[in-house]
């Protein structure tokens, strides 16, 4: 949520000696009620980004997925808090913008696809409402509490997207990688 105008994890945001605390829901996501925002579209973009699998060695040795979850399929490091989307100046002006978290997940899939498709992840990101829509404000990277660096991922995706286009134009190389 946003605390005194800044995105943060409510569970660890210190308010110090503040006598007045303003708590608001995340921006750029539809409000369900009070501080609750609709996260379904946000999670849906992760699906399309090809969500890289969590390495088996990183799972709790004897642990099991929660009831109703078939497998562990989440993107490492990203805790899916939505803070980057709230902090992003573009997400507020383009409802179809894929947003920093999904694009960071696409970069993760591209760079280490495991069972997913690197080319599909790049196609997902390389569109009108994807990596080219970013204004390079780096607000997402600044706000991310988990050091994912979404803006850096977007810049890396731009470089590989341009390289892929040049390869297609001049011939040679595989599409998407
Ligand atoms: S990239 Fe960072 S800010 Fe965005 S959802 Fe993931 S952990 Fe949260």
mmCIF file of C-alpha atoms and ligand atoms in Angstrom:
data_model
loop_
_atom_site.group_PDB
_atom_site.id
_atom_site.type_symbol
_atom_site.label_atom_id
_atom_site.label_comp_id
_atom_site.label_asym_id
_atom_site.label_seq_id
_atom_site.Cartn_x
_atom_site.Cartn_y
_atom_site.Cartn_z
ATOM 1 C CA UNK A 1 0.000 0.000 0.000
ATOM 2 C CA UNK A 2 1.006 3.635 0.150
ATOM 3 C CA UNK A 3 1.973 5.130 3.481
ATOM 4 C CA UNK A 4 2.233 8.889 3.639
ATOM 5 C CA UNK A 5 2.352 9.025 -0.150
ATOM 6 C CA UNK A 6 5.036 6.403 -0.694
ATOM 7 C CA UNK A 7 4.706 2.771 -1.674
ATOM 8 C CA UNK A 8 5.850 0.262 0.898
ATOM 9 C CA UNK A 9 5.173 -3.062 2.544
ATOM 10 C CA UNK A 10 2.770 -2.217 5.335
ATOM 11 C CA UNK A 11 4.199 -4.929 7.574
ATOM 12 C CA UNK A 12 7.673 -3.371 7.686
ATOM 13 C CA UNK A 13 7.084 0.313 7.019
ATOM 14 C CA UNK A 14 8.193 2.333 10.007
ATOM 15 C CA UNK A 15 6.185 5.373 10.905
ATOM 16 C CA UNK A 16 8.540 6.573 13.622
ATOM 17 C CA UNK A 17 7.202 9.469 15.619
ATOM 18 C CA UNK A 18 4.699 10.539 13.012
ATOM 19 C CA UNK A 19 1.569 11.935 14.589
ATOM 20 C CA UNK A 20 -0.436 11.549 11.404
ATOM 21 C CA UNK A 21 -0.261 8.555 9.065
ATOM 22 C CA UNK A 22 -2.094 8.467 5.742
ATOM 23 C CA UNK A 23 -2.602 4.949 4.433
ATOM 24 C CA UNK A 24 -3.875 4.443 0.894
ATOM 25 C CA UNK A 25 -4.299 1.500 -1.465
ATOM 26 C CA UNK A 26 -1.797 0.865 -4.239
ATOM 27 C CA UNK A 27 -2.251 3.187 -7.196
ATOM 28 C CA UNK A 28 -2.853 2.103 -10.797
ATOM 29 C CA UNK A 29 -4.869 -0.975 -9.827
ATOM 30 C CA UNK A 30 -8.673 -1.102 -9.563
ATOM 31 C CA UNK A 31 -9.909 -0.598 -5.998
ATOM 32 C CA UNK A 32 -12.136 -3.342 -4.599
ATOM 33 C CA UNK A 33 -12.785 -1.633 -1.278
ATOM 34 C CA UNK A 34 -10.884 0.493 1.205
ATOM 35 C CA UNK A 35 -7.240 -0.635 0.895
ATOM 36 C CA UNK A 36 -7.946 -3.701 -1.219
ATOM 37 C CA UNK A 37 -7.059 -3.607 -4.919
ATOM 38 C CA UNK A 38 -7.892 -6.040 -7.698
ATOM 39 C CA UNK A 39 -4.767 -8.129 -8.336
ATOM 40 C CA UNK A 40 -6.128 -10.595 -10.900
ATOM 41 C CA UNK A 41 -4.916 -8.641 -13.977
ATOM 42 C CA UNK A 42 -1.508 -8.265 -12.326
ATOM 43 C CA UNK A 43 -1.205 -12.022 -11.736
ATOM 44 C CA UNK A 44 -2.556 -12.699 -15.228
ATOM 45 C CA UNK A 45 0.373 -10.852 -16.771
ATOM 46 C CA UNK A 46 2.754 -13.095 -14.845
ATOM 47 C CA UNK A 47 1.125 -16.091 -16.502
ATOM 48 C CA UNK A 48 1.764 -14.605 -19.927
ATOM 49 C CA UNK A 49 5.346 -13.746 -19.055
ATOM 50 C CA UNK A 50 6.085 -17.438 -18.688
ATOM 51 C CA UNK A 51 6.832 -17.274 -14.958
ATOM 52 C CA UNK A 52 10.095 -19.053 -14.361
ATOM 53 C CA UNK A 53 9.889 -21.988 -12.009
ATOM 54 C CA UNK A 54 11.342 -21.805 -8.526
ATOM 55 C CA UNK A 55 14.392 -24.033 -8.365
ATOM 56 C CA UNK A 56 13.733 -27.258 -6.508
ATOM 57 C CA UNK A 57 16.759 -26.611 -4.277
ATOM 58 C CA UNK A 58 15.166 -23.382 -3.094
ATOM 59 C CA UNK A 59 11.987 -25.044 -1.928
ATOM 60 C CA UNK A 60 11.683 -26.140 1.677
ATOM 61 C CA UNK A 61 13.134 -29.702 1.573
ATOM 62 C CA UNK A 62 10.083 -31.491 2.931
ATOM 63 C CA UNK A 63 7.634 -28.757 2.103
ATOM 64 C CA UNK A 64 4.599 -29.113 -0.074
ATOM 65 C CA UNK A 65 2.658 -26.514 -2.028
ATOM 66 C CA UNK A 66 -0.333 -25.048 -0.252
ATOM 67 C CA UNK A 67 -3.705 -26.677 -0.651
ATOM 68 C CA UNK A 68 -5.093 -25.934 -4.092
ATOM 69 C CA UNK A 69 -1.643 -25.215 -5.588
ATOM 70 C CA UNK A 70 -0.343 -27.948 -7.887
ATOM 71 C CA UNK A 71 3.272 -26.840 -8.186
ATOM 72 C CA UNK A 72 5.564 -24.026 -7.110
ATOM 73 C CA UNK A 73 5.663 -21.774 -10.134
ATOM 74 C CA UNK A 74 6.543 -18.341 -8.902
ATOM 75 C CA UNK A 75 9.166 -15.940 -10.122
ATOM 76 C CA UNK A 76 12.190 -15.835 -7.834
ATOM 77 C CA UNK A 77 12.756 -12.762 -5.694
ATOM 78 C CA UNK A 78 9.574 -11.011 -6.803
ATOM 79 C CA UNK A 79 7.053 -11.207 -3.972
ATOM 80 C CA UNK A 80 4.253 -9.992 -6.275
ATOM 81 C CA UNK A 81 3.417 -7.063 -4.057
ATOM 82 C CA UNK A 82 2.433 -4.708 -6.899
ATOM 83 C CA UNK A 83 4.431 -1.818 -5.458
ATOM 84 C CA UNK A 84 6.300 -1.256 -8.724
ATOM 85 C CA UNK A 85 3.025 -0.920 -10.633
ATOM 86 C CA UNK A 86 1.772 1.594 -8.094
ATOM 87 C CA UNK A 87 4.980 3.630 -8.376
ATOM 88 C CA UNK A 88 5.110 3.512 -12.188
ATOM 89 C CA UNK A 89 4.153 6.807 -13.891
ATOM 90 C CA UNK A 90 3.177 5.021 -17.108
ATOM 91 C CA UNK A 91 0.835 2.487 -15.492
ATOM 92 C CA UNK A 92 -1.417 5.345 -14.460
ATOM 93 C CA UNK A 93 -1.814 6.622 -18.006
ATOM 94 C CA UNK A 94 -1.999 3.336 -19.933
ATOM 95 C CA UNK A 95 -4.263 0.700 -18.443
ATOM 96 C CA UNK A 96 -2.929 -1.830 -20.950
ATOM 97 C CA UNK A 97 0.707 -1.310 -20.045
ATOM 98 C CA UNK A 98 2.117 -4.667 -18.976
ATOM 99 C CA UNK A 99 3.938 -3.024 -16.094
ATOM 100 C CA UNK A 100 7.313 -3.446 -14.433
ATOM 101 C CA UNK A 101 6.701 -6.717 -12.554
ATOM 102 C CA UNK A 102 5.400 -8.662 -15.559
ATOM 103 C CA UNK A 103 8.185 -7.326 -17.758
ATOM 104 C CA UNK A 104 10.787 -8.248 -15.151
ATOM 105 C CA UNK A 105 9.269 -11.739 -15.096
ATOM 106 C CA UNK A 106 9.493 -11.827 -18.907
ATOM 107 C CA UNK A 107 13.180 -10.953 -18.687
ATOM 108 C CA UNK A 108 13.674 -13.720 -16.115
ATOM 109 C CA UNK A 109 11.939 -16.169 -18.422
ATOM 110 C CA UNK A 110 13.964 -14.981 -21.408
ATOM 111 C CA UNK A 111 17.299 -15.226 -19.596
ATOM 112 C CA UNK A 112 16.553 -18.583 -17.962
ATOM 113 C CA UNK A 113 13.507 -20.137 -19.639
ATOM 114 C CA UNK A 114 13.585 -23.585 -18.033
ATOM 115 C CA UNK A 115 10.299 -25.131 -19.212
ATOM 116 C CA UNK A 116 9.005 -21.869 -20.707
ATOM 117 C CA UNK A 117 9.749 -20.302 -24.106
ATOM 118 C CA UNK A 118 12.309 -17.489 -24.277
ATOM 119 C CA UNK A 119 10.995 -16.388 -27.678
ATOM 120 C CA UNK A 120 7.419 -16.239 -26.363
ATOM 121 C CA UNK A 121 8.548 -14.176 -23.377
ATOM 122 C CA UNK A 122 10.258 -11.719 -25.720
ATOM 123 C CA UNK A 123 7.199 -11.504 -27.986
ATOM 124 C CA UNK A 124 5.041 -10.846 -24.911
ATOM 125 C CA UNK A 125 7.311 -7.974 -23.831
ATOM 126 C CA UNK A 126 8.082 -6.488 -27.250
ATOM 127 C CA UNK A 127 4.793 -4.783 -28.000
ATOM 128 C CA UNK A 128 3.014 -1.446 -28.008
ATOM 129 C CA UNK A 129 2.075 -1.810 -24.339
ATOM 130 C CA UNK A 130 5.294 -3.508 -23.297
ATOM 131 C CA UNK A 131 8.933 -2.509 -23.038
ATOM 132 C CA UNK A 132 8.646 0.428 -25.472
ATOM 133 C CA UNK A 133 6.003 2.127 -23.346
ATOM 134 C CA UNK A 134 8.365 2.542 -20.382
ATOM 135 C CA UNK A 135 9.560 6.131 -19.836
ATOM 136 C CA UNK A 136 12.726 5.036 -18.051
ATOM 137 C CA UNK A 137 11.774 6.821 -14.845
ATOM 138 C CA UNK A 138 13.218 3.970 -12.730
ATOM 139 C CA UNK A 139 10.547 4.601 -10.080
ATOM 140 C CA UNK A 140 9.770 0.872 -10.057
ATOM 141 C CA UNK A 141 13.340 -0.119 -9.276
ATOM 142 C CA UNK A 142 13.528 2.571 -6.619
ATOM 143 C CA UNK A 143 10.339 1.349 -4.933
ATOM 144 C CA UNK A 144 10.808 -2.438 -5.211
ATOM 145 C CA UNK A 145 11.357 -3.911 -1.733
ATOM 146 C CA UNK A 146 12.925 -7.085 -3.103
ATOM 147 C CA UNK A 147 15.728 -5.766 -5.330
ATOM 148 C CA UNK A 148 14.198 -7.139 -8.518
ATOM 149 C CA UNK A 149 15.248 -4.068 -10.572
ATOM 150 C CA UNK A 150 12.308 -4.141 -13.007
ATOM 151 C CA UNK A 151 13.548 -1.083 -14.927
ATOM 152 C CA UNK A 152 16.915 -2.746 -15.533
ATOM 153 C CA UNK A 153 15.092 -5.823 -16.826
ATOM 154 C CA UNK A 154 13.080 -3.657 -19.219
ATOM 155 C CA UNK A 155 16.276 -2.085 -20.570
ATOM 156 C CA UNK A 156 17.828 -5.521 -21.062
ATOM 157 C CA UNK A 157 14.718 -6.702 -22.891
ATOM 158 C CA UNK A 158 14.936 -3.658 -25.157
ATOM 159 C CA UNK A 159 18.488 -4.560 -26.098
ATOM 160 C CA UNK A 160 17.644 -8.149 -27.003
ATOM 161 C CA UNK A 161 14.482 -7.042 -28.844
ATOM 162 C CA UNK A 162 16.504 -4.659 -31.008
ATOM 163 C CA UNK A 163 19.141 -7.322 -31.627
ATOM 164 C CA UNK A 164 16.437 -9.800 -32.658
ATOM 165 C CA UNK A 165 14.942 -7.294 -35.097
ATOM 166 C CA UNK A 166 18.357 -6.594 -36.614
ATOM 167 C CA UNK A 167 18.969 -10.308 -37.039
ATOM 168 C CA UNK A 168 15.616 -10.710 -38.747
ATOM 169 C CA UNK A 169 16.332 -7.712 -40.994
ATOM 170 C CA UNK A 170 19.838 -8.720 -41.987
ATOM 171 C CA UNK A 171 19.226 -12.446 -41.803
ATOM 172 C CA UNK A 172 20.832 -15.143 -39.706
ATOM 173 C CA UNK A 173 20.292 -16.107 -36.098
ATOM 174 C CA UNK A 174 17.288 -17.548 -34.426
ATOM 175 C CA UNK A 175 14.127 -15.569 -33.932
ATOM 176 C CA UNK A 176 13.725 -14.221 -30.430
ATOM 177 C CA UNK A 177 17.142 -15.145 -29.028
HETATM 178 S S1 LIG B 1 9.106 -6.434 -9.022
HETATM 179 FE FE1 LIG B 1 9.439 -5.762 -6.875
HETATM 180 S S2 LIG B 1 7.892 -4.162 -6.521
HETATM 181 FE FE2 LIG B 1 7.262 -5.296 -8.377
HETATM 182 S S3 LIG B 1 5.825 -6.862 -7.629
HETATM 183 FE FE3 LIG B 1 7.887 -7.804 -7.669
HETATM 184 S S4 LIG B 1 8.737 -7.471 -5.607
HETATM 185 FE FE4 LIG B 1 6.970 -6.097 -5.802
#
